[in-house]
């Protein structure tokens, strides 16, 4: 089974804990958070877009298509995912958030293997501690179910995935980590840990 994949970086949130500043554009070390994410993503997948509900001009400077949620009022990552599924020409989309710069470089390979082997429509990442459902590979076939789920008032990411046969794929600390940066203090504390 050959499946085509594209990637979407989710940068559509309000970033309340970042003082309302656009999270993906904040600097970690010498680069913006989203640039770190792009650096990790590009070797894995060529077709990349950015989901952003503000600062579209700034995000467009990274050289990728930028789109906002179709649903109003910042309704969470599933809202960006729905718009992405409705726009894509690929079979599956690899989703990553914009604030997690050191995720595994084999993210797509492992999630894609799980999708093929288990014949599922969603595979998402987990580590030894917990699930990270915003890192997922999702089939375009789920867009109708996702639209209905959001229309019902639900916003929980993991619940949607589990209700639709999603499987978790474990990554070790050696493969990468899913630590995200939520505050300006997080960025300052970790600026000396950057891997260039």
CSV table of C-alpha atoms in Angstrom, one decimal, residues 39-113:
chain,number,residue,atom,x,y,z
A,39,UNK,CA,14.6,21.9,10.3
A,40,UNK,CA,13.4,18.6,11.9
A,41,UNK,CA,10.5,18.1,9.5
A,42,UNK,CA,12.1,18.9,6.1
A,43,UNK,CA,14.3,15.8,5.9
A,44,UNK,CA,11.1,13.7,6.6
A,45,UNK,CA,8.6,15.2,4.3
A,46,UNK,CA,8.8,17.7,1.4
A,47,UNK,CA,5.2,19.0,1.2
A,48,UNK,CA,4.9,21.3,4.3
A,49,UNK,CA,2.2,23.9,5.2
A,50,UNK,CA,1.7,26.1,8.3
A,51,UNK,CA,-1.7,26.5,10.0
A,52,UNK,CA,-1.8,29.9,11.6
A,53,UNK,CA,-4.7,32.1,12.7
A,54,UNK,CA,-2.7,35.3,13.0
A,55,UNK,CA,0.8,36.6,11.9
A,56,UNK,CA,0.2,35.0,8.5
A,57,UNK,CA,2.6,37.4,6.8
A,58,UNK,CA,5.4,36.5,9.3
A,59,UNK,CA,4.8,32.8,8.9
A,60,UNK,CA,4.7,33.1,5.1
A,61,UNK,CA,8.3,34.3,5.2
A,62,UNK,CA,9.4,30.7,6.0
A,63,UNK,CA,8.5,29.9,2.4
A,64,UNK,CA,5.6,27.5,2.9
A,65,UNK,CA,1.8,27.9,2.3
A,66,UNK,CA,0.0,29.3,5.3
A,67,UNK,CA,-3.7,28.8,6.0
A,68,UNK,CA,-6.1,29.6,8.9
A,69,UNK,CA,-8.8,27.6,10.5
A,70,UNK,CA,-12.2,27.6,8.7
A,71,UNK,CA,-13.9,27.5,12.1
A,72,UNK,CA,-13.8,30.8,14.0
A,73,UNK,CA,-12.6,31.5,17.6
A,74,UNK,CA,-9.4,29.4,18.0
A,75,UNK,CA,-11.1,26.1,18.6
A,76,UNK,CA,-8.0,24.1,19.2
A,77,UNK,CA,-5.7,21.8,17.2
A,78,UNK,CA,-8.5,19.7,15.8
A,79,UNK,CA,-9.9,22.8,14.1
A,80,UNK,CA,-6.6,23.3,12.2
A,81,UNK,CA,-6.5,19.6,11.5
A,82,UNK,CA,-9.9,19.6,9.9
A,83,UNK,CA,-9.1,22.6,7.6
A,84,UNK,CA,-5.8,20.8,6.6
A,85,UNK,CA,-7.7,17.5,5.8
A,86,UNK,CA,-10.2,19.5,3.6
A,87,UNK,CA,-7.4,21.2,1.7
A,88,UNK,CA,-4.9,18.5,1.2
A,89,UNK,CA,-4.3,16.4,-2.0
A,90,UNK,CA,-2.4,13.7,0.0
A,91,UNK,CA,-3.7,10.5,1.6
A,92,UNK,CA,-2.4,11.3,5.0
A,93,UNK,CA,-1.2,14.4,6.9
A,94,UNK,CA,1.6,14.4,9.4
A,95,UNK,CA,0.8,17.0,12.1
A,96,UNK,CA,3.3,18.6,14.5
A,97,UNK,CA,2.9,21.6,16.8
A,98,UNK,CA,5.1,24.7,16.4
A,99,UNK,CA,6.5,24.7,19.9
A,100,UNK,CA,8.3,21.3,20.2
A,101,UNK,CA,11.7,21.7,18.5
A,102,UNK,CA,13.4,18.3,19.3
A,103,UNK,CA,10.8,15.8,18.2
A,104,UNK,CA,12.1,12.5,16.7
A,105,UNK,CA,13.7,12.7,13.2
A,106,UNK,CA,12.0,9.3,12.5
A,107,UNK,CA,8.5,10.5,13.4
A,108,UNK,CA,7.0,10.0,9.9
A,109,UNK,CA,8.7,6.6,9.3
A,110,UNK,CA,7.4,5.1,12.5
A,111,UNK,CA,3.9,6.5,12.3
A,112,UNK,CA,3.7,5.5,8.6
A,113,UNK,CA,4.8,1.9,9.5
